[in-house]
Tab-separated table of C-alpha atoms in Angstrom:
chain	number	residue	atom	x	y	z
A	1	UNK	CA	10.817	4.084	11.491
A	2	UNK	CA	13.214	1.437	12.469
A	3	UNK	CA	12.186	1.638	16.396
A	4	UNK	CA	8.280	1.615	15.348
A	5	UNK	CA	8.513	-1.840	14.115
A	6	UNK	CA	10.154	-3.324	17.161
A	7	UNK	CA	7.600	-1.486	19.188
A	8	UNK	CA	4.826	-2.838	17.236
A	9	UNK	CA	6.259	-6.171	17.013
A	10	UNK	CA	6.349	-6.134	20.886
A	11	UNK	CA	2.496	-5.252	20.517
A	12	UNK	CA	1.638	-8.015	18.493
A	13	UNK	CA	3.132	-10.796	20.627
A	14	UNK	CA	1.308	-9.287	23.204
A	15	UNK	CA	-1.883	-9.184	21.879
A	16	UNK	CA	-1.803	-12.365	20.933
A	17	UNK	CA	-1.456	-13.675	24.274
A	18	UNK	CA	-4.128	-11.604	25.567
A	19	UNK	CA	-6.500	-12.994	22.612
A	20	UNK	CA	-5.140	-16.619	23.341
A	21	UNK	CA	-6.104	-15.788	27.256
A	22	UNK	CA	-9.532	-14.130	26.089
A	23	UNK	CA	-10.338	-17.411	23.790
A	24	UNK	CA	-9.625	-19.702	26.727
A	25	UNK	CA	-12.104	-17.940	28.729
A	26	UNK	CA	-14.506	-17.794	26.212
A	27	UNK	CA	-14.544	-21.708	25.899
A	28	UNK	CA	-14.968	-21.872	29.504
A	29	UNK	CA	-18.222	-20.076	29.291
A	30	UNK	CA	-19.617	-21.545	26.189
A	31	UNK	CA	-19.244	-25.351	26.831
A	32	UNK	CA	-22.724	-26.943	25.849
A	33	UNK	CA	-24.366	-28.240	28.623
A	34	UNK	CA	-23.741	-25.611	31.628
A	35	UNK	CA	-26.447	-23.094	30.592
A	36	UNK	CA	-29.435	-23.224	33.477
A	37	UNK	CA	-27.723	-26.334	35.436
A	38	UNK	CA	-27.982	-25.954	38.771
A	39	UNK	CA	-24.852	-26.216	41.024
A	40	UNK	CA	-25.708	-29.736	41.671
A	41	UNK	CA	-25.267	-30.404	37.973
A	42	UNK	CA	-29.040	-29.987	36.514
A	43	UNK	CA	-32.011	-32.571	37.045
A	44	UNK	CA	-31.970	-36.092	36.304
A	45	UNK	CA	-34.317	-35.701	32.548
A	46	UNK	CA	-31.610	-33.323	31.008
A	47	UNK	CA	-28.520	-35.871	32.101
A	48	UNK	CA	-31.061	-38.131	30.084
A	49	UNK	CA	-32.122	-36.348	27.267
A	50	UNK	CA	-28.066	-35.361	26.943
A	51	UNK	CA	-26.932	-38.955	27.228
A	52	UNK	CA	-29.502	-39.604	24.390
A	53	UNK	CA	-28.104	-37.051	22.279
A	54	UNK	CA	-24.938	-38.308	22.311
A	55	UNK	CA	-25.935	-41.983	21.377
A	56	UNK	CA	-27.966	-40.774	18.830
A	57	UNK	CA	-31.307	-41.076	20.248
A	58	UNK	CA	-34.136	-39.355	20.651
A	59	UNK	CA	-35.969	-39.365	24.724
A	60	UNK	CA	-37.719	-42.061	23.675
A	61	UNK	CA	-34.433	-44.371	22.474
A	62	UNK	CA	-36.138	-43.899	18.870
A	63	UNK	CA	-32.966	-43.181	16.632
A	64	UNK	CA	-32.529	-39.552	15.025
A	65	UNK	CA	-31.590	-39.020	11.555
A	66	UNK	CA	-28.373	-37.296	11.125
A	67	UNK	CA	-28.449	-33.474	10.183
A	68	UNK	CA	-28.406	-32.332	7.009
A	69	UNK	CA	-26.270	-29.186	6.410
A	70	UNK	CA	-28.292	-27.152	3.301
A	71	UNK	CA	-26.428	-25.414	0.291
A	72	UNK	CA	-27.038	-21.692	-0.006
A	73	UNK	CA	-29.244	-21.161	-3.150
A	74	UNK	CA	-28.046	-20.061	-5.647
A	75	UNK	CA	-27.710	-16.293	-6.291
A	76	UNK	CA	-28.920	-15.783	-9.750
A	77	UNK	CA	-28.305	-13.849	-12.285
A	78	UNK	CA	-31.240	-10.364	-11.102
A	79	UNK	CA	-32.252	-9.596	-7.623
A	80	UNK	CA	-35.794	-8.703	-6.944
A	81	UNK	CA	-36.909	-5.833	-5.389
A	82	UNK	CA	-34.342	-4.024	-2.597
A	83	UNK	CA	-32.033	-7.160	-2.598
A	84	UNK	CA	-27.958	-6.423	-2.927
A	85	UNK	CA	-26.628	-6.269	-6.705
A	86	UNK	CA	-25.464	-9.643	-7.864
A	87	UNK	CA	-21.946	-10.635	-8.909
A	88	UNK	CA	-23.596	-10.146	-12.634
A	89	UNK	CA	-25.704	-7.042	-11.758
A	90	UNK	CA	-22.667	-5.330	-10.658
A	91	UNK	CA	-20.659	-6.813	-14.187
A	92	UNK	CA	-23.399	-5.639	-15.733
A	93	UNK	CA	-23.699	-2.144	-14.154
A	94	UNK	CA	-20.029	-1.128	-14.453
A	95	UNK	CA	-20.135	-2.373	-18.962
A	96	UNK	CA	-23.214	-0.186	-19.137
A	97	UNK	CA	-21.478	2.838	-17.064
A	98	UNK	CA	-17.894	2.611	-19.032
A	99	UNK	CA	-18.381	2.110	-23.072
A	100	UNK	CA	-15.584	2.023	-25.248
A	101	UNK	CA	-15.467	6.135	-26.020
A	102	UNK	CA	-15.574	6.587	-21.908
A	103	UNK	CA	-12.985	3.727	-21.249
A	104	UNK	CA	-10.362	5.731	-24.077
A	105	UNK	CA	-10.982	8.940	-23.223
A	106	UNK	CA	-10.308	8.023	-19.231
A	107	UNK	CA	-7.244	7.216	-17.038
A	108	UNK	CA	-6.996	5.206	-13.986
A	109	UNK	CA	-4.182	5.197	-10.757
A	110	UNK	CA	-1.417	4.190	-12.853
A	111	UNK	CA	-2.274	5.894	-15.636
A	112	UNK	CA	-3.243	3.512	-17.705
A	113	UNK	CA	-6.483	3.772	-20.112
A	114	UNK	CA	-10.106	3.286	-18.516
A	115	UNK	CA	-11.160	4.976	-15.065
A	116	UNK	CA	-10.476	3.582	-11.858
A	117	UNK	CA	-13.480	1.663	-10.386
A	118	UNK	CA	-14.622	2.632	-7.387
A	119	UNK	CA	-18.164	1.608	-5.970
A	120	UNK	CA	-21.045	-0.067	-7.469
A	121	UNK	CA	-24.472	0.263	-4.930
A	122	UNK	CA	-28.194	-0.644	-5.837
A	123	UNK	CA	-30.007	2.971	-6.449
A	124	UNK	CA	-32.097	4.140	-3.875
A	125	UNK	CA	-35.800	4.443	-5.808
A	126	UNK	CA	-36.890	8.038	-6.018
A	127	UNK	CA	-40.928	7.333	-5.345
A	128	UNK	CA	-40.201	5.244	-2.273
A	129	UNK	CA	-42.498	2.522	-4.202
A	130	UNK	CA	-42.036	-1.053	-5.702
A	131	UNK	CA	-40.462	-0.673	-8.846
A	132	UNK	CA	-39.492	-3.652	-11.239
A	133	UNK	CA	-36.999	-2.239	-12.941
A	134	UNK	CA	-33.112	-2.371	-10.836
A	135	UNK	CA	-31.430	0.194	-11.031
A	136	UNK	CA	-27.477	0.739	-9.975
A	137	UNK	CA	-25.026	3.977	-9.501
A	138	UNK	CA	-21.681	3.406	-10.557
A	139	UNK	CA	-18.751	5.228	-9.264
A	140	UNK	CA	-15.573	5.772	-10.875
A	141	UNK	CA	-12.368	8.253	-10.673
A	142	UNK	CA	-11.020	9.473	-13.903
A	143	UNK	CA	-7.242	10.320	-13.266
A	144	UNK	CA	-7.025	12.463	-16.509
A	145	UNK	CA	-8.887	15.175	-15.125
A	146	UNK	CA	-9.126	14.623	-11.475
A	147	UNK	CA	-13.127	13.930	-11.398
A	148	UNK	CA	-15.184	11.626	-9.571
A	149	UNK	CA	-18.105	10.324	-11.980
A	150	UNK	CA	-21.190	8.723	-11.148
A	151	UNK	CA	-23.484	7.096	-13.489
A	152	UNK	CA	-27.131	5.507	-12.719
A	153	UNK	CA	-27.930	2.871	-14.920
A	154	UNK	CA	-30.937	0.779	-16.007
A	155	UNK	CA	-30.188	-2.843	-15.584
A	156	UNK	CA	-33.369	-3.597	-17.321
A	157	UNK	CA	-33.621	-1.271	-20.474
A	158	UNK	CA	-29.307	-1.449	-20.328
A	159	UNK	CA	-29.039	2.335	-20.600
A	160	UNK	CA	-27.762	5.487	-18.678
A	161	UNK	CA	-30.040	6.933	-16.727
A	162	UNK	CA	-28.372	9.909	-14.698
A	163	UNK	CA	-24.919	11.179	-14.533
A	164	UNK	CA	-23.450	13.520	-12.617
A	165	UNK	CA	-19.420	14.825	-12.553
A	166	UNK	CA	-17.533	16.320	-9.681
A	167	UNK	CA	-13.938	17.809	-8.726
A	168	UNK	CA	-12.410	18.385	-5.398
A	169	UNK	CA	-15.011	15.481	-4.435
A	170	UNK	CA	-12.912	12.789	-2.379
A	171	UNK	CA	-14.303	9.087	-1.461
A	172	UNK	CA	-12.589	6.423	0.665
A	173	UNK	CA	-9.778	4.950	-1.966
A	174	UNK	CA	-10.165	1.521	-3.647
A	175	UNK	CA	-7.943	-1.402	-2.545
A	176	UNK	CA	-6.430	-1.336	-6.132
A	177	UNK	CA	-5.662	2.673	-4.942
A	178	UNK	CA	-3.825	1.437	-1.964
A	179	UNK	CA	-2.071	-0.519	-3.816
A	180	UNK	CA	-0.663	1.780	-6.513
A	181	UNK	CA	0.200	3.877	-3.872
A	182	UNK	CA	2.206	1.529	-1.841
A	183	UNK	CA	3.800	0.933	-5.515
A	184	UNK	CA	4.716	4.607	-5.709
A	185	UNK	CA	6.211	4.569	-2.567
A	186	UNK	CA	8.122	1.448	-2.487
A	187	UNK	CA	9.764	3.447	-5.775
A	188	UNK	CA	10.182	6.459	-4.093
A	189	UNK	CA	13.420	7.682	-2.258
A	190	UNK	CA	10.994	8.451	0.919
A	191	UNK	CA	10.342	4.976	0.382
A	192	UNK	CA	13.588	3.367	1.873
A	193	UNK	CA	12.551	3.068	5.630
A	194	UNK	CA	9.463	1.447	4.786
A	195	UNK	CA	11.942	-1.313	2.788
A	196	UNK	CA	14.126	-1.022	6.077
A	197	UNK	CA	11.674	-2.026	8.264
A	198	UNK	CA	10.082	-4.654	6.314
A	199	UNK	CA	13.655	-6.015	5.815
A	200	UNK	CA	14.240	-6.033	9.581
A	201	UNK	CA	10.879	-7.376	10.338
A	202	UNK	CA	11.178	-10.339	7.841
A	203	UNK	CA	14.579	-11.007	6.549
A	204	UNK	CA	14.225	-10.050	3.142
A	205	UNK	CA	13.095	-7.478	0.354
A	206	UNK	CA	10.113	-5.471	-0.044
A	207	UNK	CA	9.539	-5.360	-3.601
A	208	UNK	CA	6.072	-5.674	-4.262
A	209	UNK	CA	2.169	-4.289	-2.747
A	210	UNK	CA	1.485	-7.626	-2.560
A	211	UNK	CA	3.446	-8.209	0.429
A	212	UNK	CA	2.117	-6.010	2.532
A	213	UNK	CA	-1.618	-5.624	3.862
A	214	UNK	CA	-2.746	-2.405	3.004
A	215	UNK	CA	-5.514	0.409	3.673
A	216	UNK	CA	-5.486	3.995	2.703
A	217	UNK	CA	-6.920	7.454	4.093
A	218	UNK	CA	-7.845	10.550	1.833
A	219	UNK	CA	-5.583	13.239	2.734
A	220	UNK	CA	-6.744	16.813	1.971
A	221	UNK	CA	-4.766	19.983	2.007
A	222	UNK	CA	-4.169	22.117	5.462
A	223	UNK	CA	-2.826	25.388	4.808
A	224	UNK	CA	1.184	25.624	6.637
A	225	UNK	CA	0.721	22.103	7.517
A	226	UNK	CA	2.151	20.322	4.484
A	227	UNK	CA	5.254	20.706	1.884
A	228	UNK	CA	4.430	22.660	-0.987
A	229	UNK	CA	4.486	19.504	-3.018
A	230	UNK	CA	1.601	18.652	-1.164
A	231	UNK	CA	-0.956	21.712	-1.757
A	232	UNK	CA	-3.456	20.357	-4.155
A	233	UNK	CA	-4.162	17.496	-2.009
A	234	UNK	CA	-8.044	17.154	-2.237
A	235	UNK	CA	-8.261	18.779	-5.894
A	236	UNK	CA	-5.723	15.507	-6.576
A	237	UNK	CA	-6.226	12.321	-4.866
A	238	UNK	CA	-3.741	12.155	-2.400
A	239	UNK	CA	-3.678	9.023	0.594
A	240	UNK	CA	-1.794	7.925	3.403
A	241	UNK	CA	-1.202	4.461	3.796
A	242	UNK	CA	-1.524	2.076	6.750
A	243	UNK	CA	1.183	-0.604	5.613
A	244	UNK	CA	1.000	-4.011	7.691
A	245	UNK	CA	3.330	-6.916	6.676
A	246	UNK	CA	1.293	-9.915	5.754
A	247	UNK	CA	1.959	-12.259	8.744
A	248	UNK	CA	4.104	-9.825	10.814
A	249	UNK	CA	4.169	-6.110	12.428
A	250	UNK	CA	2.333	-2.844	11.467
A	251	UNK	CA	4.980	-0.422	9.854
A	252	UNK	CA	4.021	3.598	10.383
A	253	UNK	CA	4.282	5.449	6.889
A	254	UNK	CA	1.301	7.324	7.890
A	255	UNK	CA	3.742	10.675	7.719
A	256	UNK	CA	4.272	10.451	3.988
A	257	UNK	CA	1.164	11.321	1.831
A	258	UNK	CA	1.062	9.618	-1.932
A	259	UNK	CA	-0.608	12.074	-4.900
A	260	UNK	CA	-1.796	9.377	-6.822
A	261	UNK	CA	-2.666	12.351	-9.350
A	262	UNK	CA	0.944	13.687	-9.634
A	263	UNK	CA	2.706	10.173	-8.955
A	264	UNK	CA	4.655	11.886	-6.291
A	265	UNK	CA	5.558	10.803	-2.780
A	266	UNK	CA	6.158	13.781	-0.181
A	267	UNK	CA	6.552	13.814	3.883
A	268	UNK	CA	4.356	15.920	6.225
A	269	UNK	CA	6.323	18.678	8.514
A	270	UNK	CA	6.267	17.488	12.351
């Protein structure tokens, strides 16, 4: 793992040269002006109108009021119709999906009470019409018994509509997944060239998710293909990470696999 961040490191610097070089010529092609000029520089009325601009004048030497930058509206607290949740829809949503028997009798990533949150998505309308009423599905994992819940709720009326339970059922992990993972593994013996790296790479201890940026991969079960420790990957929700450090290189870890169900870190035959 050591070598891999040197490598990558080597990338980086690299690619940002090449993005430097691709931003220069991307200026080059943009600058205002040199769209439709001819090669001796485009007619005499657009010099004019140009100079104009620049003075603040309209073609007519008439001066032009400055421009006025609008503020987005505001977003409100309902959407209409097939418009995204809102910030208070989705609030909404996720206290009608989770009440205070489903929040006790659930466990999250770190196993702590309450499920772990995953998506929250505007329902798809079963006639295909206009209704009034919005209406949201609301994803969650429960951790206590390995099942992915969704609930559809009535933003309107404030009640559950539809609900539907499922095991072995595995959707893209949550950022706050990543990051218990990264936790487990920054814990974990299997966890030490991963601090290593980030040591070399920076100059000083990895101690916390929040150093590192972070995305995570579902990783099922293969038959021969995996420790034993690793088997009920897919009936448990088990991820490999993608670990970058925050301002610096990309560090592999993608051979160890996290089972966020089992808290338990194991590494993937070669």
């Amino acid at each position: 793992m050591r070598k891999i961040v040197h490598r990558h490191l080597g990338k980086v610097v690299a690619g940002a040269a090449i993005a430097v070089a691709s931003t220069a010529v991307m200026v080059g092609v943009t600058l205002p002006g040199t769209a439709g000029a001819d090669e001796s520089g485009g007619t005499k009325g657009d010099d004019k109108a140009a100079a104009a601009q620049q003075l603040g004048q309209d073609e007519q030497g008439a001066p032009v009021a400055p421009g006025v930058v609008q503020e987005a509206p505001d977003e409100g607290d309902k959407g209409k119709g097939g418009d995204p949740l809102t910030d208070d829809e989705i609030a909404r949503a996720q206290k009608i999906a989770v009440n205070r028997q489903t929040f006790a009798a659930s466990e999250n990533a770190e196993g702590e009470r309450g499920p772990q949150q995953l998506t929250v998505d505007l329902a798809e309308s079963e006639t295909g019409g206009t209704e009034t009423s919005r209406r949201a599905d609301v994803s969650y994992y429960d951790y206590r018994d390995d099942t992915l819940v969704t609930k559809t709720v009535d933003l309107d009326t404030g009640k559950v509509v539809d609900s539907t339970d499922q095991q072995g059922v595995q959707p893209p992990p949550s950022r706050a997944e990543s990051s218990a993972a990264a936790a487990l593994l920054i814990a974990d013996p299997l966890g030490a060239g991963l601090k290593a790296d980030y040591k070399d790479a920076m100059g000083k201890e990895l101690t916390s998710p929040d150093q590192l940026r972070l995305s995570g991969g579902i990783y099922r079960a293969t038959p021969g293909a995996q420790p034993a420790a690793l088997d009920k990957c897919g009936e448990h929700r088990c991820l490999r990470l993608f670990t970058k450090v925050k301002n610096g290189p990309w560090i592999d870890t993608t051979s160890l696999v996290i089972d966020l169900s089992a808290h338990k870190v194991a590494e993937l035959k070669h």
